[in-house]
CSV table of N, CA and C in Angstrom, one decimal:
chain,number,residue,atom,x,y,z
I,183,MET,N,-13.8,-34.8,65.3
I,183,MET,CA,-13.4,-33.9,64.5
I,183,MET,C,-13.8,-32.4,64.7
I,184,ARG,N,-12.9,-31.5,64.7
I,184,ARG,CA,-13.2,-30.1,65.0
I,184,ARG,C,-13.2,-29.3,63.8
I,185,THR,N,-14.3,-28.3,63.7
I,185,THR,CA,-14.4,-27.4,62.5
I,185,THR,C,-14.1,-26.0,62.9
I,186,ASN,N,-13.8,-25.2,62.0
I,186,ASN,CA,-13.4,-23.9,62.2
I,186,ASN,C,-14.5,-22.9,61.9
I,187,ARG,N,-15.3,-23.0,62.9
I,187,ARG,CA,-16.6,-22.2,62.8
I,187,ARG,C,-16.5,-20.7,62.7
I,188,SER,N,-15.4,-20.0,63.2
I,188,SER,CA,-15.2,-18.6,63.2
I,188,SER,C,-14.8,-18.3,61.7
I,189,GLY,N,-14.1,-19.1,61.0
I,189,GLY,CA,-13.6,-18.8,59.6
I,189,GLY,C,-15.0,-18.8,58.7
I,190,THR,N,-15.9,-19.9,59.1
I,190,THR,CA,-17.1,-19.9,58.3
I,190,THR,C,-18.1,-18.7,58.5
I,191,VAL,N,-18.1,-18.2,59.8
I,191,VAL,CA,-18.9,-17.1,60.2
I,191,VAL,C,-18.4,-15.8,59.5
I,192,VAL,N,-17.0,-15.7,59.4
I,192,VAL,CA,-16.5,-14.5,58.7
I,192,VAL,C,-16.8,-14.4,57.3
I,193,VAL,N,-16.7,-15.7,56.7
I,193,VAL,CA,-17.0,-15.8,55.2
I,193,VAL,C,-18.6,-15.3,54.8
I,194,VAL,N,-19.4,-16.0,55.6
I,194,VAL,CA,-20.9,-15.7,55.6
I,194,VAL,C,-21.2,-14.2,55.7
I,195,LEU,N,-20.5,-13.6,56.9
I,195,LEU,CA,-20.9,-12.3,57.1
I,195,LEU,C,-20.2,-11.4,56.0
I,196,ALA,N,-19.1,-11.7,55.4
I,196,ALA,CA,-18.4,-10.9,54.4
I,196,ALA,C,-19.3,-10.9,53.2
I,197,ALA,N,-19.9,-12.0,52.7
I,197,ALA,CA,-20.9,-12.2,51.7
I,197,ALA,C,-22.2,-11.3,51.8
I,198,LEU,N,-22.6,-11.5,53.1
I,198,LEU,CA,-23.9,-10.7,53.4
I,198,LEU,C,-23.6,-9.1,53.3
I,199,LEU,N,-22.5,-8.7,54.0
I,199,LEU,CA,-22.1,-7.2,53.8
I,199,LEU,C,-22.0,-6.7,52.3
I,200,SER,N,-21.3,-7.5,51.6
I,200,SER,CA,-21.1,-7.1,50.2
I,200,SER,C,-22.4,-7.0,49.3
I,201,ALA,N,-23.3,-8.0,49.7
I,201,ALA,CA,-24.5,-7.9,49.0
I,201,ALA,C,-25.4,-6.7,49.4
I,202,CYS,N,-25.2,-6.2,50.6
I,202,CYS,CA,-25.9,-5.0,51.1
I,202,CYS,C,-25.4,-3.8,50.5
I,203,ALA,N,-24.1,-3.7,50.4
I,203,ALA,CA,-23.4,-2.5,49.8
I,203,ALA,C,-23.8,-2.4,48.4
I,204,SER,N,-24.0,-3.3,47.7
I,204,SER,CA,-24.3,-3.0,46.3
I,204,SER,C,-25.9,-2.8,45.9
I,205,ASN,N,-26.7,-2.9,47.0
I,205,ASN,CA,-28.1,-2.6,46.8
I,205,ASN,C,-28.4,-1.2,47.1
I,206,PRO,N,-28.8,-0.4,46.1
I,206,PRO,CA,-29.1,1.0,46.2
I,206,PRO,C,-30.2,1.3,47.2
I,207,LYS,N,-31.1,0.4,47.3
I,207,LYS,CA,-32.3,0.5,48.3
I,207,LYS,C,-31.7,0.6,49.7
I,208,LEU,N,-30.6,0.1,50.0
I,208,LEU,CA,-30.0,0.0,51.3
I,208,LEU,C,-29.1,1.2,51.5
I,209,GLN,N,-28.9,2.0,50.5
I,209,GLN,CA,-27.8,3.1,50.8
I,209,GLN,C,-28.4,4.1,51.6
I,210,SER,N,-27.4,4.7,52.4
I,210,SER,CA,-27.7,5.9,53.3
I,210,SER,C,-28.1,7.1,52.4
I,211,PRO,N,-29.1,7.9,52.8
I,211,PRO,CA,-29.5,9.1,52.1
I,211,PRO,C,-28.3,10.1,51.8
I,212,ARG,N,-27.2,9.9,52.7
I,212,ARG,CA,-26.1,10.8,52.5
I,212,ARG,C,-25.0,10.3,51.5
I,213,THR,N,-25.0,9.1,51.2
I,213,THR,CA,-24.2,8.4,50.3
I,213,THR,C,-24.7,8.0,49.1
I,214,ARG,N,-25.8,8.4,48.7
I,214,ARG,CA,-26.4,8.1,47.4
I,214,ARG,C,-25.8,9.0,46.3
I,215,PRO,N,-25.6,8.5,45.1
I,215,PRO,CA,-25.0,9.3,43.9
I,215,PRO,C,-25.7,10.6,43.8
I,216,LYS,N,-24.9,11.6,43.5
I,216,LYS,CA,-25.5,12.9,43.2
I,216,LYS,C,-26.4,12.8,41.9
I,217,VAL,N,-27.3,13.8,41.7
I,217,VAL,CA,-28.1,13.8,40.6
I,217,VAL,C,-27.8,15.1,39.8
I,218,ALA,N,-27.6,15.0,38.5
I,218,ALA,CA,-27.2,15.9,37.7
I,218,ALA,C,-28.2,17.2,37.7
I,219,VAL,N,-27.6,18.2,37.9
I,219,VAL,CA,-28.5,19.6,37.7
I,219,VAL,C,-29.3,19.5,36.3
I,220,GLY,N,-30.5,19.7,36.3
I,220,GLY,CA,-31.3,19.7,35.2
I,220,GLY,C,-32.2,18.5,35.1
I,221,THR,N,-31.8,17.5,36.0
I,221,THR,CA,-32.7,16.4,35.8
I,221,THR,C,-34.1,16.6,36.2
I,222,THR,N,-35.1,16.2,35.6
I,222,THR,CA,-36.5,16.5,35.8
I,222,THR,C,-37.3,15.0,35.9
I,223,ASP,N,-38.4,15.1,36.7
I,223,ASP,CA,-39.3,14.0,36.8
I,223,ASP,C,-40.6,14.6,37.1
I,224,THR,N,-41.6,13.9,36.7
I,224,THR,CA,-42.9,14.3,37.0
I,224,THR,C,-43.7,13.1,37.8
I,225,GLY,N,-44.5,13.5,38.7
I,225,GLY,CA,-45.2,12.6,39.4
I,225,GLY,C,-46.1,13.2,40.6
I,226,MET,N,-46.5,12.4,41.5
I,226,MET,CA,-47.5,12.9,42.5
I,226,MET,C,-46.6,13.3,43.7
I,227,ALA,N,-47.1,14.4,44.3
I,227,ALA,CA,-46.6,15.0,45.4
I,227,ALA,C,-47.6,14.9,46.7
I,228,SER,N,-47.1,14.9,47.9
I,228,SER,CA,-48.1,14.9,49.0
I,228,SER,C,-47.2,15.9,50.1
I,229,TRP,N,-47.7,16.1,51.1
I,229,TRP,CA,-47.0,17.0,52.2
I,229,TRP,C,-47.2,16.3,53.5
I,230,TYR,N,-46.2,16.7,54.4
I,230,TYR,CA,-46.4,16.3,55.8
I,230,TYR,C,-45.7,17.3,56.8
I,231,GLY,N,-46.2,17.3,58.0
I,231,GLY,CA,-45.8,18.3,58.9
I,231,GLY,C,-46.0,18.0,60.4
I,232,PRO,N,-47.4,18.1,60.7
I,232,PRO,CA,-47.9,17.8,62.0
I,232,PRO,C,-47.6,16.3,62.4
I,233,GLY,N,-47.0,16.3,63.4
I,233,GLY,CA,-46.7,15.0,64.2
I,233,GLY,C,-45.1,14.6,63.9
I,234,TYR,N,-44.6,15.4,62.9
I,234,TYR,CA,-43.1,15.1,62.7
I,234,TYR,C,-42.2,16.3,63.1
I,235,ASP,N,-42.9,17.4,63.3
I,235,ASP,CA,-42.2,18.6,63.7
I,235,ASP,C,-41.1,18.4,64.8
I,236,GLY,N,-39.9,18.7,64.6
I,236,GLY,CA,-39.0,18.5,65.7
I,236,GLY,C,-38.3,17.2,65.7
I,237,LYS,N,-38.8,16.3,65.1
I,237,LYS,CA,-38.1,14.9,65.0
I,237,LYS,C,-37.0,14.8,64.0
I,238,ARG,N,-36.1,14.0,64.1
I,238,ARG,CA,-34.9,13.8,63.3
I,238,ARG,C,-35.3,13.3,61.9
I,239,THR,N,-34.8,13.9,60.8
I,239,THR,CA,-35.0,13.3,59.5
I,239,THR,C,-33.9,12.3,59.1
I,240,ALA,N,-34.2,11.5,58.1
I,240,ALA,CA,-33.2,10.6,57.7
I,240,ALA,C,-31.7,11.2,57.4
I,241,CYS,N,-31.7,12.4,57.1
I,241,CYS,CA,-30.4,13.2,56.8
I,241,CYS,C,-29.8,13.7,58.1
I,242,GLY,N,-30.5,13.6,59.3
I,242,GLY,CA,-30.0,14.0,60.7
I,242,GLY,C,-30.5,15.4,61.0
I,243,ASP,N,-31.2,16.1,60.2
I,243,ASP,CA,-31.7,17.4,60.7
I,243,ASP,C,-32.9,17.3,61.5
I,244,ARG,N,-33.2,18.3,62.3
I,244,ARG,CA,-34.5,18.4,63.1
I,244,ARG,C,-35.6,18.9,62.0
I,245,PHE,N,-36.5,18.1,61.9
I,245,PHE,CA,-37.6,18.6,60.9
I,245,PHE,C,-38.3,19.8,61.4
I,246,ASP,N,-38.5,20.8,60.5
I,246,ASP,CA,-39.3,21.9,60.7
I,246,ASP,C,-40.3,22.0,59.7
I,247,GLN,N,-41.5,21.7,60.0
I,247,GLN,CA,-42.7,21.8,58.9
I,247,GLN,C,-42.9,23.1,58.2
I,248,ASN,N,-42.6,24.2,58.8
I,248,ASN,CA,-42.5,25.5,58.1
I,248,ASN,C,-41.3,25.7,57.2
I,249,ALA,N,-40.2,25.1,57.2
I,249,ALA,CA,-39.3,25.3,56.3
I,249,ALA,C,-39.4,24.7,54.9
I,250,LEU,N,-38.6,25.1,54.1
I,250,LEU,CA,-38.7,24.7,52.7
I,250,LEU,C,-37.9,23.4,52.3
I,251,THR,N,-38.4,22.3,52.8
I,251,THR,CA,-37.7,21.0,52.6
I,251,THR,C,-38.6,19.9,52.1
I,252,ALA,N,-37.9,18.8,51.8
I,252,ALA,CA,-38.9,17.6,51.2
I,252,ALA,C,-38.1,16.4,51.4
I,253,ALA,N,-38.8,15.3,51.2
I,253,ALA,CA,-38.2,14.0,51.3
I,253,ALA,C,-38.4,13.4,50.0
I,254,HIS,N,-37.5,12.6,49.5
I,254,HIS,CA,-37.4,12.0,48.1
I,254,HIS,C,-36.9,10.6,48.3
I,255,GLY,N,-37.4,9.7,47.5
I,255,GLY,CA,-37.1,8.2,47.6
I,255,GLY,C,-35.6,7.9,47.2
I,256,THR,N,-35.0,8.7,46.3
I,256,THR,CA,-33.7,8.4,45.7
I,256,THR,C,-32.7,9.5,45.7
I,257,TYR,N,-33.1,10.7,45.9
I,257,TYR,CA,-32.1,11.8,45.8
I,257,TYR,C,-31.4,11.8,47.2
I,258,PRO,N,-30.0,12.3,47.0
I,258,PRO,CA,-29.2,12.3,48.4
I,258,PRO,C,-29.7,13.5,49.1
I,259,CYS,N,-29.2,13.6,50.4
I,259,CYS,CA,-29.4,14.9,51.4
I,259,CYS,C,-28.7,16.0,50.7
I,260,ASP,N,-29.5,17.1,50.9
I,260,ASP,CA,-28.9,18.4,50.4
I,260,ASP,C,-29.0,18.7,49.0
I,261,THR,N,-29.8,17.8,48.2
I,261,THR,CA,-30.1,18.1,46.8
I,261,THR,C,-31.1,19.2,46.8
I,262,LYS,N,-30.9,20.2,46.0
I,262,LYS,CA,-31.9,21.3,45.9
I,262,LYS,C,-32.7,21.0,44.6
I,263,VAL,N,-34.0,21.2,44.7
I,263,VAL,CA,-35.0,20.9,43.6
I,263,VAL,C,-36.1,22.0,43.5
I,264,ARG,N,-36.5,22.2,42.4
I,264,ARG,CA,-37.6,23.0,42.1
I,264,ARG,C,-38.7,22.3,41.8
I,265,VAL,N,-39.9,22.4,42.8
I,265,VAL,CA,-41.0,21.7,42.7
I,265,VAL,C,-42.1,22.7,42.1
I,266,THR,N,-42.7,22.2,41.1
I,266,THR,CA,-43.8,22.9,40.4
I,266,THR,C,-45.1,22.2,40.4
I,267,LEU,N,-46.1,22.8,41.1
I,267,LEU,CA,-47.4,22.1,41.1
I,267,LEU,C,-48.1,22.5,39.9
I,268,LEU,N,-48.4,21.4,39.0
I,268,LEU,CA,-48.9,21.6,37.6
I,268,LEU,C,-50.1,22.4,37.5
I,269,SER,N,-51.0,22.1,38.5
I,269,SER,CA,-52.4,22.7,38.4
I,269,SER,C,-52.3,24.2,38.6
I,270,THR,N,-51.4,24.7,39.4
I,270,THR,CA,-51.3,26.1,39.6
I,270,THR,C,-50.1,26.9,38.9
I,271,GLY,N,-49.1,26.1,38.5
I,271,GLY,CA,-47.9,26.7,38.0
I,271,GLY,C,-47.0,27.3,39.0
I,272,ARG,N,-47.3,27.3,40.2
I,272,ARG,CA,-46.6,27.8,41.3
I,272,ARG,C,-45.4,26.8,41.5
I,273,SER,N,-44.2,27.4,41.8
I,273,SER,CA,-43.2,26.6,42.2
I,273,SER,C,-42.4,27.1,43.5
I,274,VAL,N,-41.6,26.2,44.1
I,274,VAL,CA,-40.7,26.6,45.2
I,274,VAL,C,-39.4,25.6,45.1
I,275,VAL,N,-38.3,26.2,45.6
I,275,VAL,CA,-37.1,25.4,45.6
I,275,VAL,C,-37.0,25.1,47.1
I,276,VAL,N,-36.7,23.6,47.2
I,276,VAL,CA,-36.6,23.0,48.4
I,276,VAL,C,-35.3,22.2,48.6
I,277,ARG,N,-34.9,21.9,49.7
I,277,ARG,CA,-33.7,21.1,50.0
I,277,ARG,C,-34.2,19.8,50.5
I,278,ILE,N,-33.7,18.7,49.9
I,278,ILE,CA,-33.9,17.3,50.3
I,278,ILE,C,-33.3,17.1,51.6
I,279,ASN,N,-34.1,16.8,52.7
I,279,ASN,CA,-33.4,16.5,54.0
I,279,ASN,C,-34.1,15.3,54.6
I,280,ASP,N,-34.9,14.5,53.8
I,280,ASP,CA,-35.5,13.4,54.5
I,280,ASP,C,-35.6,12.3,53.4
I,281,LEU,N,-35.8,11.0,53.8
I,281,LEU,CA,-36.0,9.9,53.0
I,281,LEU,C,-37.4,9.7,52.9
I,282,PHE,N,-38.0,9.3,51.6
I,282,PHE,CA,-39.4,9.1,51.3
I,282,PHE,C,-39.4,7.7,50.9
I,283,PRO,N,-40.2,6.7,51.6
I,283,PRO,CA,-40.3,5.5,51.1
I,283,PRO,C,-41.1,5.3,49.6
I,284,ASN,N,-41.6,6.4,49.0
I,284,ASN,CA,-42.2,6.3,47.7
I,284,ASN,C,-43.4,5.5,47.9
I,285,HIS,N,-44.2,5.4,48.9
I,285,HIS,CA,-45.4,4.7,49.2
I,285,HIS,C,-46.5,5.3,48.3
I,286,LYS,N,-47.6,4.7,48.0
I,286,LYS,CA,-48.6,5.1,47.2
I,286,LYS,C,-48.3,5.8,45.9
I,287,GLY,N,-47.1,5.4,45.4
I,287,GLY,CA,-46.7,6.0,44.1
I,287,GLY,C,-46.3,7.5,44.1
I,288,ARG,N,-45.9,8.0,45.3
I,288,ARG,CA,-45.6,9.4,45.3
I,288,ARG,C,-44.2,9.6,44.9
I,289,LEU,N,-43.8,10.8,44.3
I,289,LEU,CA,-42.5,11.1,44.0
I,289,LEU,C,-41.8,11.9,45.2
I,290,ILE,N,-42.5,12.8,45.7
I,290,ILE,CA,-41.9,13.6,46.8
I,290,ILE,C,-42.8,14.0,47.7
I,291,ASP,N,-42.3,14.2,48.9
I,291,ASP,CA,-43.3,14.5,50.1
I,291,ASP,C,-42.7,15.9,50.7
I,292,LEU,N,-43.4,16.9,50.6
I,292,LEU,CA,-43.1,18.3,50.8
I,292,LEU,C,-43.4,18.6,52.3
I,293,SER,N,-42.5,19.5,52.8
I,293,SER,CA,-42.8,20.0,54.2
I,293,SER,C,-44.1,20.8,54.0
I,294,ARG,N,-44.8,21.1,55.2
I,294,ARG,CA,-46.1,22.0,55.1
I,294,ARG,C,-45.7,23.3,54.5
I,295,GLY,N,-44.5,23.9,54.9
I,295,GLY,CA,-44.1,25.2,54.4
I,295,GLY,C,-44.1,25.2,52.8
I,296,ALA,N,-43.5,24.3,52.4
I,296,ALA,CA,-43.2,24.2,50.9
I,296,ALA,C,-44.7,23.9,50.1
I,297,ALA,N,-45.5,23.0,50.8
I,297,ALA,CA,-46.7,22.7,50.3
I,297,ALA,C,-47.6,24.0,50.3
I,298,LYS,N,-47.5,24.7,51.3
I,298,LYS,CA,-48.2,26.1,51.3
I,298,LYS,C,-47.8,27.0,50.2
I,299,ALA,N,-46.4,27.1,49.9
I,299,ALA,CA,-46.1,27.9,48.9
I,299,ALA,C,-46.6,27.6,47.6
I,300,ILE,N,-46.9,26.4,47.1
I,300,ILE,CA,-47.3,26.2,45.9
I,300,ILE,C,-48.9,25.9,45.8
I,301,GLY,N,-49.5,25.9,47.0
I,301,GLY,CA,-51.0,25.7,46.9
I,301,GLY,C,-51.4,24.3,47.0
I,302,LEU,N,-50.6,23.4,47.6
I,302,LEU,CA,-50.8,21.9,47.8
I,302,LEU,C,-51.5,21.6,49.1
I,303,ILE,N,-51.5,22.6,50.1
I,303,ILE,CA,-52.2,22.2,51.4
I,303,ILE,C,-53.6,21.7,51.2
I,304,GLY,N,-54.5,22.4,50.5
I,304,GLY,CA,-55.8,22.1,50.5
I,304,GLY,C,-56.2,20.8,49.9
I,305,PRO,N,-55.6,20.6,48.7
I,305,PRO,CA,-55.8,19.3,48.1
I,305,PRO,C,-55.1,18.1,48.7
I,306,GLY,N,-54.0,18.3,49.2
I,306,GLY,CA,-53.0,17.4,49.9
I,306,GLY,C,-52.2,16.7,49.1
I,307,THR,N,-52.5,16.4,47.8
I,307,THR,CA,-51.7,15.7,46.9
I,307,THR,C,-51.8,16.5,45.4
I,308,GLY,N,-50.9,16.4,44.7
I,308,GLY,CA,-51.1,16.9,43.3
I,308,GLY,C,-49.8,16.6,42.4
I,309,LYS,N,-50.1,16.7,41.1
I,309,LYS,CA,-49.1,16.3,40.1
I,309,LYS,C,-48.0,17.4,40.1
I,310,VAL,N,-46.8,17.0,40.1
I,310,VAL,CA,-45.7,18.1,40.2
I,310,VAL,C,-44.6,17.7,39.2
I,311,ARG,N,-43.8,18.7,38.9
I,311,ARG,CA,-42.5,18.6,38.1
I,311,ARG,C,-41.6,18.8,39.2
I,312,VAL,N,-40.4,18.0,39.3
I,312,VAL,CA,-39.3,18.2,40.0
I,312,VAL,C,-38.1,18.3,39.2
I,313,GLU,N,-37.4,19.4,39.5
I,313,GLU,CA,-36.1,19.7,38.7
I,313,GLU,C,-35.1,20.0,39.5
I,314,VAL,N,-33.9,19.2,39.5
I,314,VAL,CA,-32.7,19.5,40.3
I,314,VAL,C,-32.1,20.9,39.8
I,315,VAL,N,-31.7,21.7,40.8
I,315,VAL,CA,-31.1,22.9,40.6
I,315,VAL,C,-29.9,23.1,41.3
I,316,PRO,N,-29.0,24.0,40.8
I,316,PRO,CA,-27.7,24.1,41.5
I,316,PRO,C,-27.8,24.8,42.9
């Protein structure tokens, strides 16, 4: 007796692909849903730069550690946010251009340039407010 293996393979692949498409963790940073202007969140920020300069980000840009950019766990590419370091009250507007896996409970990972603008370089991490801006 002969079985139709190609038909079975197609059905299994279709089921797997549809499961992946509905999982927001697997969405590309470019296809994530837009976030409404005015949305705010508070959490810990860190910064990165050395060792990543010139490498491609998840959004396809070449990373420039001195640019005003950031990585976020859920916001789509090109979202602009105002990041305010709560301990200093200083803020900077950055463009999301990278994916951040949200390890160690961090909300956002700033480029060196953005971290310098708000005084985050010395401490390395700090509590911030992130607000989506137009």
